[in-house]
Coordinates of C-alpha atoms in Angstrom, one line a residue:
M24 CA -80.4 -115.3 22.7
V25 CA -79.4 -116.8 19.0
D26 CA -80.5 -114.9 16.1
I27 CA -82.2 -118.0 14.1
K28 CA -81.7 -117.5 10.3
T29 CA -81.7 -120.8 9.0
Q30 CA -83.7 -123.7 9.2
N31 CA -80.4 -126.0 9.1
R32 CA -79.1 -128.1 11.7
R33 CA -76.5 -127.4 13.4
E34 CA -74.1 -129.0 16.2
L35 CA -74.6 -128.5 19.5
P36 CA -72.1 -127.3 21.1
I37 CA -69.2 -129.5 23.1
L38 CA -69.9 -129.1 26.2
T39 CA -67.6 -128.7 29.7
S40 CA -66.4 -131.5 31.5
M41 CA -67.8 -129.7 34.7
Q42 CA -71.6 -128.8 32.4
L43 CA -72.2 -132.5 31.7
F44 CA -71.2 -132.8 35.9
L45 CA -73.7 -130.4 36.8
M46 CA -76.5 -132.0 34.4
T47 CA -76.4 -135.0 35.3
V48 CA -75.1 -135.2 38.8
G49 CA -78.6 -134.6 40.2
Y50 CA -79.6 -137.9 39.2
A51 CA -78.3 -139.9 42.1
G52 CA -80.4 -138.2 44.4
V53 CA -84.2 -139.5 42.1
Q54 CA -82.2 -143.1 42.2
V55 CA -81.4 -142.7 46.1
A56 CA -85.7 -141.8 46.6
F57 CA -86.6 -145.0 43.2
S58 CA -84.0 -147.7 44.9
V59 CA -84.7 -147.5 48.2
Q60 CA -88.4 -148.4 46.7
T61 CA -87.7 -150.8 44.3
G62 CA -85.5 -152.4 46.8
N63 CA -88.2 -153.3 49.7
M64 CA -90.9 -153.1 47.9
G65 CA -90.8 -157.1 48.0
R66 CA -89.5 -157.0 51.2
I67 CA -92.6 -154.0 52.8
F68 CA -95.2 -156.4 50.8
Q69 CA -94.6 -159.9 52.5
T70 CA -93.8 -158.0 55.9
L71 CA -97.6 -157.0 55.3
G72 CA -98.4 -160.1 54.7
T73 CA -99.2 -160.4 50.9
D74 CA -99.0 -163.9 49.9
P75 CA -95.5 -164.6 47.5
T76 CA -97.7 -166.2 44.7
K77 CA -100.0 -162.4 44.5
L78 CA -96.9 -160.0 44.7
G79 CA -97.1 -160.3 40.1
F80 CA -100.2 -157.7 41.2
F81 CA -98.5 -155.2 43.5
F82 CA -95.9 -155.1 41.3
I83 CA -98.6 -154.6 38.0
L84 CA -99.2 -150.8 39.3
P85 CA -95.3 -149.1 38.9
P86 CA -94.6 -149.9 35.2
L87 CA -98.7 -149.1 34.8
A88 CA -97.6 -145.4 36.0
G89 CA -94.6 -145.3 34.1
M90 CA -96.3 -146.5 31.0
I91 CA -98.7 -143.1 31.3
T92 CA -97.0 -140.7 32.9
Q93 CA -93.6 -140.6 30.8
P94 CA -94.8 -139.8 27.1
L95 CA -97.3 -137.4 29.0
V96 CA -94.5 -135.9 30.6
G97 CA -92.2 -136.2 27.4
M98 CA -95.7 -134.4 25.0
F99 CA -96.1 -131.2 27.8
S100 CA -92.5 -130.5 28.4
D101 CA -91.8 -130.1 24.9
K102 CA -94.7 -127.2 25.2
T103 CA -93.1 -125.9 28.2
W104 CA -90.9 -123.0 28.6
I105 CA -90.9 -120.9 32.0
P106 CA -88.7 -118.4 32.7
K107 CA -85.4 -118.9 35.7
L108 CA -87.2 -122.6 35.9
G109 CA -86.6 -124.0 32.2
R110 CA -88.7 -126.6 30.0
R111 CA -87.6 -129.9 31.6
I112 CA -87.3 -128.7 35.3
P113 CA -90.8 -127.8 36.2
Y114 CA -91.6 -131.4 36.0
L115 CA -88.4 -132.3 38.3
I116 CA -90.3 -130.2 41.3
G117 CA -93.3 -131.6 41.0
G118 CA -92.2 -135.2 40.6
C119 CA -89.9 -134.4 43.9
L120 CA -92.8 -133.0 45.9
V121 CA -95.2 -135.8 45.3
S122 CA -92.2 -138.0 46.3
L123 CA -91.1 -136.5 49.2
I124 CA -95.0 -137.1 50.7
V125 CA -95.1 -141.0 49.6
L126 CA -91.1 -141.8 50.9
L127 CA -92.8 -140.8 54.3
L128 CA -96.0 -142.7 53.8
L129 CA -94.9 -146.0 52.2
P130 CA -92.5 -147.7 55.0
N131 CA -95.3 -146.9 57.8
T132 CA -98.1 -148.7 56.0
G133 CA -98.1 -151.5 58.3
S134 CA -98.4 -148.9 61.4
F135 CA -101.5 -147.5 61.2
G136 CA -103.4 -150.0 62.6
F137 CA -105.0 -151.4 59.1
G138 CA -103.8 -155.5 60.6
Y139 CA -101.6 -158.1 59.4
G140 CA -102.3 -159.6 56.2
S141 CA -105.4 -157.1 56.0
L142 CA -106.8 -155.9 52.6
T143 CA -106.9 -152.0 53.5
A144 CA -102.8 -152.2 54.5
L145 CA -102.1 -154.3 51.5
W146 CA -104.2 -151.7 49.2
F147 CA -102.9 -148.9 51.0
G148 CA -99.5 -150.2 50.2
A149 CA -100.2 -150.4 46.5
V150 CA -102.0 -147.0 46.4
T151 CA -98.9 -145.2 47.3
V152 CA -96.4 -147.7 45.6
L153 CA -98.3 -146.4 42.5
F154 CA -97.6 -142.6 43.4
M155 CA -94.3 -143.8 44.0
D156 CA -93.9 -144.7 41.0
L157 CA -95.5 -141.7 39.1
S158 CA -93.4 -139.0 40.9
A159 CA -90.3 -141.0 40.2
N160 CA -91.4 -141.0 36.8
V161 CA -91.6 -137.1 36.6
S162 CA -88.8 -136.7 38.2
M163 CA -86.7 -138.8 35.9
Q164 CA -87.5 -137.4 32.9
P165 CA -86.2 -134.5 33.1
F166 CA -82.9 -135.8 33.3
K167 CA -83.4 -138.3 30.3
M168 CA -84.8 -135.3 28.3
I169 CA -82.0 -132.5 28.8
I170 CA -79.6 -134.8 27.1
P171 CA -80.4 -134.5 23.7
D172 CA -81.5 -131.4 24.4
M173 CA -77.8 -130.0 24.9
V174 CA -75.6 -132.9 24.1
N175 CA -73.3 -132.7 21.1
Q176 CA -73.9 -136.4 19.2
S177 CA -70.2 -137.1 20.2
Q178 CA -70.8 -136.7 24.0
T179 CA -74.0 -139.1 24.2
D180 CA -71.9 -142.1 25.2
K181 CA -70.5 -140.1 27.8
A182 CA -73.3 -138.2 29.1
W183 CA -75.7 -141.0 29.4
S184 CA -73.0 -143.3 31.2
L185 CA -72.2 -140.4 33.7
Q186 CA -75.9 -139.8 34.4
N187 CA -76.2 -143.6 35.1
I188 CA -73.1 -143.8 37.2
W189 CA -74.6 -141.4 39.3
G190 CA -78.1 -142.8 39.1
S191 CA -76.2 -145.9 40.6
L192 CA -74.2 -144.4 43.0
G193 CA -77.5 -143.1 44.7
G194 CA -78.3 -147.0 44.6
V195 CA -75.0 -147.4 46.2
I196 CA -76.5 -145.4 48.9
A197 CA -80.1 -146.4 48.9
F198 CA -78.8 -150.0 49.8
M199 CA -76.4 -149.8 51.9
F200 CA -79.2 -147.6 54.4
P201 CA -80.6 -150.9 56.0
F202 CA -77.3 -152.3 56.6
I203 CA -75.8 -150.1 57.8
L204 CA -78.9 -148.9 60.4
T205 CA -79.0 -152.1 61.3
T206 CA -75.2 -152.0 62.5
F207 CA -75.4 -149.5 64.4
G208 CA -78.1 -150.6 66.2
V209 CA -81.5 -149.9 64.8
P210 CA -84.1 -152.7 65.2
N211 CA -84.1 -154.9 61.9
T212 CA -87.5 -156.8 63.2
A213 CA -90.5 -155.5 64.7
A214 CA -94.0 -156.4 65.1
R215 CA -95.8 -158.9 62.6
G216 CA -96.8 -156.8 60.1
V217 CA -95.1 -153.8 60.6
V218 CA -92.1 -152.2 58.8
P219 CA -88.6 -153.0 60.8
D220 CA -87.4 -148.3 61.9
S221 CA -84.2 -149.6 59.6
V222 CA -86.5 -149.8 56.7
K223 CA -88.3 -146.9 57.6
I224 CA -85.5 -144.2 58.2
S225 CA -83.8 -145.4 55.3
F226 CA -86.8 -144.4 52.9
Y227 CA -86.9 -140.7 55.0
V228 CA -83.1 -140.4 54.7
A229 CA -83.8 -140.6 50.9
A230 CA -86.6 -138.4 51.0
G231 CA -83.8 -135.8 52.2
I232 CA -81.2 -136.4 49.5
L233 CA -84.1 -136.2 47.1
L234 CA -84.6 -132.6 48.0
L235 CA -81.1 -131.6 48.4
S236 CA -80.3 -133.1 44.6
T237 CA -84.1 -131.1 43.2
I238 CA -83.1 -127.8 44.9
F239 CA -78.6 -128.4 43.4
T240 CA -79.9 -129.3 39.7
L241 CA -82.4 -126.5 39.7
K242 CA -80.0 -123.5 41.0
N243 CA -77.0 -125.4 38.4
V244 CA -78.4 -126.5 35.6
K245 CA -79.2 -123.4 32.7
E246 CA -81.8 -125.0 29.7
Y247 CA -81.3 -123.5 26.3
D248 CA -84.8 -121.5 25.9
P249 CA -86.6 -122.4 22.9
E250 CA -84.9 -120.0 20.4
T251 CA -81.7 -121.7 21.7
L252 CA -82.9 -125.5 21.3
A253 CA -84.7 -124.1 18.0
Y254 CA -81.0 -123.0 16.4
Y255 CA -79.0 -125.6 17.2
H256 CA -81.6 -128.7 16.2
G257 CA -82.4 -126.9 13.3
F258 CA -86.4 -126.1 13.1
A259 CA -88.6 -123.2 13.6
N260 CA -89.5 -122.8 17.0
A261 CA -92.8 -120.8 16.1
D262 CA -93.7 -123.7 13.1
K263 CA -93.6 -126.4 15.2
K264 CA -96.6 -128.6 14.6
H265 CA -99.6 -129.7 17.5
E266 CA -99.3 -133.8 16.9
S267 CA -101.0 -136.2 18.1
L268 CA -99.1 -138.7 20.1
L269 CA -100.4 -140.8 17.2
D270 CA -98.8 -138.7 15.0
I271 CA -95.0 -138.8 16.5
L272 CA -95.3 -142.0 16.8
K273 CA -95.6 -143.0 13.6
H274 CA -93.0 -140.7 12.2
A275 CA -90.7 -142.8 15.1
P276 CA -87.3 -143.6 13.3
K277 CA -86.7 -147.4 12.8
V278 CA -84.1 -148.0 15.9
F279 CA -87.5 -147.0 18.1
W280 CA -89.2 -150.2 17.1
T281 CA -86.1 -152.6 16.9
L282 CA -84.7 -151.5 20.7
G283 CA -88.4 -151.8 21.9
I284 CA -87.7 -155.2 20.9
V285 CA -85.1 -156.2 22.9
E286 CA -86.3 -153.4 25.7
F287 CA -88.6 -156.2 26.1
F288 CA -86.6 -159.7 26.5
I289 CA -84.6 -157.3 29.1
W290 CA -87.6 -156.1 31.2
F291 CA -89.6 -159.1 31.5
G292 CA -86.8 -160.8 33.6
I293 CA -85.7 -157.8 35.7
P294 CA -89.1 -157.2 37.7
Y295 CA -88.5 -160.4 39.4
M296 CA -85.0 -159.6 40.7
W297 CA -86.8 -157.3 42.7
T298 CA -89.9 -159.2 43.4
Y299 CA -88.2 -162.3 44.3
S300 CA -84.2 -161.6 45.2
T301 CA -84.8 -162.1 49.1
G302 CA -87.2 -164.4 49.1
A303 CA -84.8 -166.8 47.4
L304 CA -81.8 -165.4 49.3
S305 CA -84.0 -166.5 52.5
E306 CA -84.5 -169.5 51.5
N307 CA -81.2 -170.6 49.3
I308 CA -78.7 -169.1 52.1
W309 CA -80.7 -169.1 55.3
G310 CA -83.6 -171.7 54.8
V311 CA -86.4 -170.1 56.4
S312 CA -89.5 -168.4 54.7
D313 CA -91.4 -166.9 57.2
P314 CA -91.1 -163.1 56.4
A315 CA -91.3 -161.9 60.3
S316 CA -88.5 -164.3 60.8
A317 CA -85.1 -162.7 61.9
G318 CA -83.2 -164.8 59.3
Y319 CA -85.3 -163.5 56.4
Q320 CA -85.0 -159.8 57.4
A321 CA -81.3 -160.7 57.1
A322 CA -81.6 -161.7 53.8
G323 CA -83.1 -158.6 52.7
N324 CA -80.5 -156.9 54.3
W325 CA -78.0 -159.3 52.2
F326 CA -79.7 -158.3 49.2
G327 CA -79.2 -154.3 49.6
I328 CA -75.7 -155.1 50.1
L329 CA -76.0 -157.2 47.0
Q330 CA -77.7 -154.1 45.0
V331 CA -75.0 -151.7 46.8
V332 CA -72.1 -154.6 44.5
Y333 CA -74.0 -154.9 41.2
S334 CA -74.3 -150.6 41.6
I335 CA -70.5 -150.4 42.2
V336 CA -69.6 -152.8 39.2
A337 CA -72.1 -150.4 37.4
I338 CA -70.5 -147.4 38.2
I339 CA -67.0 -149.3 37.0
V340 CA -67.8 -150.6 34.1
G341 CA -69.7 -146.9 33.3
L342 CA -66.2 -145.5 33.1
F343 CA -65.4 -147.8 30.3
F344 CA -68.6 -147.2 28.8
Q345 CA -67.7 -143.3 28.6
K346 CA -65.5 -144.5 25.6
L347 CA -67.9 -146.2 23.7
N348 CA -68.4 -145.4 19.9
N349 CA -70.7 -147.0 16.9
S350 CA -68.1 -149.8 16.0
T351 CA -68.4 -150.9 19.7
R352 CA -71.5 -150.0 21.1
K353 CA -73.8 -153.0 20.4
G354 CA -70.8 -155.5 21.2
A355 CA -70.3 -154.2 24.6
F356 CA -74.0 -154.9 25.2
F357 CA -74.1 -158.1 24.1
L358 CA -70.9 -159.4 26.1
S359 CA -72.5 -157.5 29.3
L360 CA -76.4 -159.4 28.9
I361 CA -74.8 -162.7 28.4
A362 CA -72.5 -161.9 31.7
G363 CA -75.6 -160.3 33.6
G364 CA -77.6 -163.6 32.4
L365 CA -75.5 -165.9 33.9
G366 CA -75.1 -163.8 37.4
F367 CA -78.7 -164.5 37.9
L368 CA -78.5 -168.1 36.8
V369 CA -75.4 -168.3 40.1
V370 CA -77.8 -166.5 42.5
A371 CA -81.2 -168.7 41.5
Y372 CA -78.6 -172.2 42.2
G373 CA -76.1 -171.1 44.7
H374 CA -76.0 -171.4 48.3
T375 CA -73.5 -169.4 49.4
H376 CA -72.5 -165.6 50.4
L377 CA -69.9 -166.0 47.8
T378 CA -72.1 -167.2 44.9
S379 CA -74.6 -165.0 45.4
F380 CA -72.0 -161.8 45.4
I381 CA -70.2 -163.3 42.4
G382 CA -73.7 -163.3 40.5
F383 CA -74.3 -159.8 41.6
V384 CA -71.0 -158.8 39.8
L385 CA -72.3 -160.2 36.8
I386 CA -75.8 -158.6 37.3
G387 CA -74.3 -155.9 37.6
I388 CA -72.4 -155.7 34.2
G389 CA -75.2 -155.8 32.4
W390 CA -77.2 -153.7 34.4
I391 CA -75.2 -150.3 33.1
A392 CA -74.9 -151.7 29.4
I393 CA -79.3 -151.9 29.9
I394 CA -79.7 -148.4 31.8
S395 CA -77.0 -146.5 29.1
I396 CA -76.1 -148.1 25.9
P397 CA -80.3 -148.4 24.0
F398 CA -80.6 -144.6 25.1
T399 CA -77.6 -143.7 23.7
I400 CA -78.5 -145.3 20.0
L401 CA -81.9 -143.4 20.7
T402 CA -80.9 -140.2 20.8
N403 CA -78.4 -140.1 18.2
A404 CA -81.2 -141.3 16.2
L405 CA -83.4 -138.2 17.1
N406 CA -83.9 -135.2 15.4
G407 CA -84.8 -132.6 18.7
M408 CA -88.2 -132.0 17.1
H409 CA -90.1 -134.2 19.5
D410 CA -87.2 -135.8 21.8
G411 CA -88.9 -135.6 24.9
V412 CA -92.3 -137.7 23.5
Y413 CA -90.2 -140.3 21.9
L414 CA -88.1 -141.2 25.2
G415 CA -91.5 -141.3 27.1
L416 CA -92.6 -143.6 24.4
F417 CA -89.6 -145.4 25.0
N418 CA -90.5 -146.1 27.7
C419 CA -93.3 -148.4 26.9
F420 CA -91.1 -150.5 26.2
I421 CA -89.7 -151.0 29.7
C422 CA -93.0 -151.0 31.6
I423 CA -95.4 -153.4 29.1
P424 CA -92.8 -156.2 29.8
Q425 CA -93.1 -155.5 33.3
I426 CA -96.7 -155.6 33.5
V427 CA -96.8 -158.8 31.4
A428 CA -94.1 -160.4 33.6
S429 CA -96.3 -159.7 36.4
I430 CA -99.1 -161.1 35.0
A431 CA -97.3 -163.9 33.9
S432 CA -95.7 -164.2 37.5
F433 CA -99.7 -165.8 38.4
A434 CA -98.8 -169.2 36.0
I435 CA -95.0 -169.0 36.4
F436 CA -94.6 -169.0 39.5
P437 CA -97.0 -172.3 40.9
A438 CA -95.7 -173.7 37.5
V439 CA -92.1 -173.5 38.5
G440 CA -92.8 -175.0 41.9
K441 CA -93.1 -171.7 43.7
S442 CA -89.2 -171.4 44.0
M443 CA -88.7 -167.8 43.6
A444 CA -84.8 -169.1 42.7
H445 CA -86.1 -170.2 39.6
M446 CA -88.3 -166.8 39.2
L447 CA -84.4 -165.5 39.0
A448 CA -83.3 -168.5 36.6
I449 CA -86.3 -167.3 34.3
A450 CA -84.7 -164.1 34.1
G451 CA -81.7 -164.6 33.1
V452 CA -82.7 -166.9 30.4
F453 CA -84.9 -163.6 29.5
L454 CA -81.3 -161.2 29.8
M455 CA -79.5 -163.5 27.7
I456 CA -82.1 -163.4 24.7
G457 CA -81.9 -159.8 25.0
G458 CA -78.6 -159.4 24.5
C459 CA -78.7 -161.3 21.3
L460 CA -81.2 -159.4 20.3
I461 CA -79.2 -156.2 19.8
F462 CA -78.0 -157.0 16.6
I463 CA -81.0 -156.1 15.0
V464 CA -80.8 -153.0 15.8
K465 CA -79.3 -150.9 12.8
E466 CA -77.6 -147.9 14.2
E467 CA -78.3 -144.4 12.5
K468 CA -75.2 -142.8 11.8

């Protein structure tokens, strides 16, 4: 226990490589669970009989869940301390338990006899996706909030990059599941309206990995107690005010708002990758659009491989991002998002496996920048008092554009001739705009 004798903020300790490893590696398990969902949602709903023009409806629910959940997790965990569990870890445990249930239910939506294209089947799938995203957000937030709690500012680039390297590795594992299982003879097609066994088993394995990663983190990560946390961040634990979310938001650092503008343009386009990639690949490369066809399911598997590609690229680029600093961070972000936007255009208008592969290599460069650099800039501007709340509220800048994009898709999709490829092109344009806007952000030294 640290004896607090002064209100002055002190430097957080420099952590060892092993401490950073233990603090971040469990994020791989959370991302396995999250990625197996995002990588297969469009495929599952179209398999259930969803009209592609109405896919946007089902993708409104996850960001809406995140926008509500993450600020609340931040606010409550800022005030939580459970001996032997900690401040953030209890929320990881709760999120894990709900996720396990949903991971077992979601891929079986078409096996409960609701009927192909029935409203009951689609609503069951939508509700399970909603709970999946609620629990995923609860599970993710502890890993994000531990970094500003415990990591010295000189190590934040390394910590965020390392965490997202593990997250990308988790994505690699999740995206490979259907392809590997199909290679070993697991059926990749099923009766109309039923999700193939290759996808079902992928969800089951993801549930097991999530459980193991949660147990590992619980055993190996020891958070600072309230007194030690207050000592390093320079506030008196007993004097922390009970402020509302609105009051806390009024005192947000300026970069919180300028980064929010950047995030809006980025995250307007990203959902279109998850929603329309399988359909675009199916049409461009296989020349089919029927979700029950072997060609469409093969496109679903290929999309999984392409997500592996962009995840591996993200891991490699993330190794270099650990060396970023105040003078190089924004330039790296700009160039990465220009590359990612071009990648979407290549996928949208290419008609071979090779062009889609090249496109997702470029998307991977943009992806690691998206999930690491804004959080580094934000956490460097926080003072430790309400870090969990600010990180949770910042998630609204990620969720709101996804909701807007999903609603807008009802008008945009018919306007572009119901072309899923054109939707990917729109995503690419928005990504590049977001990359250019990074220069309006003035980092706090």
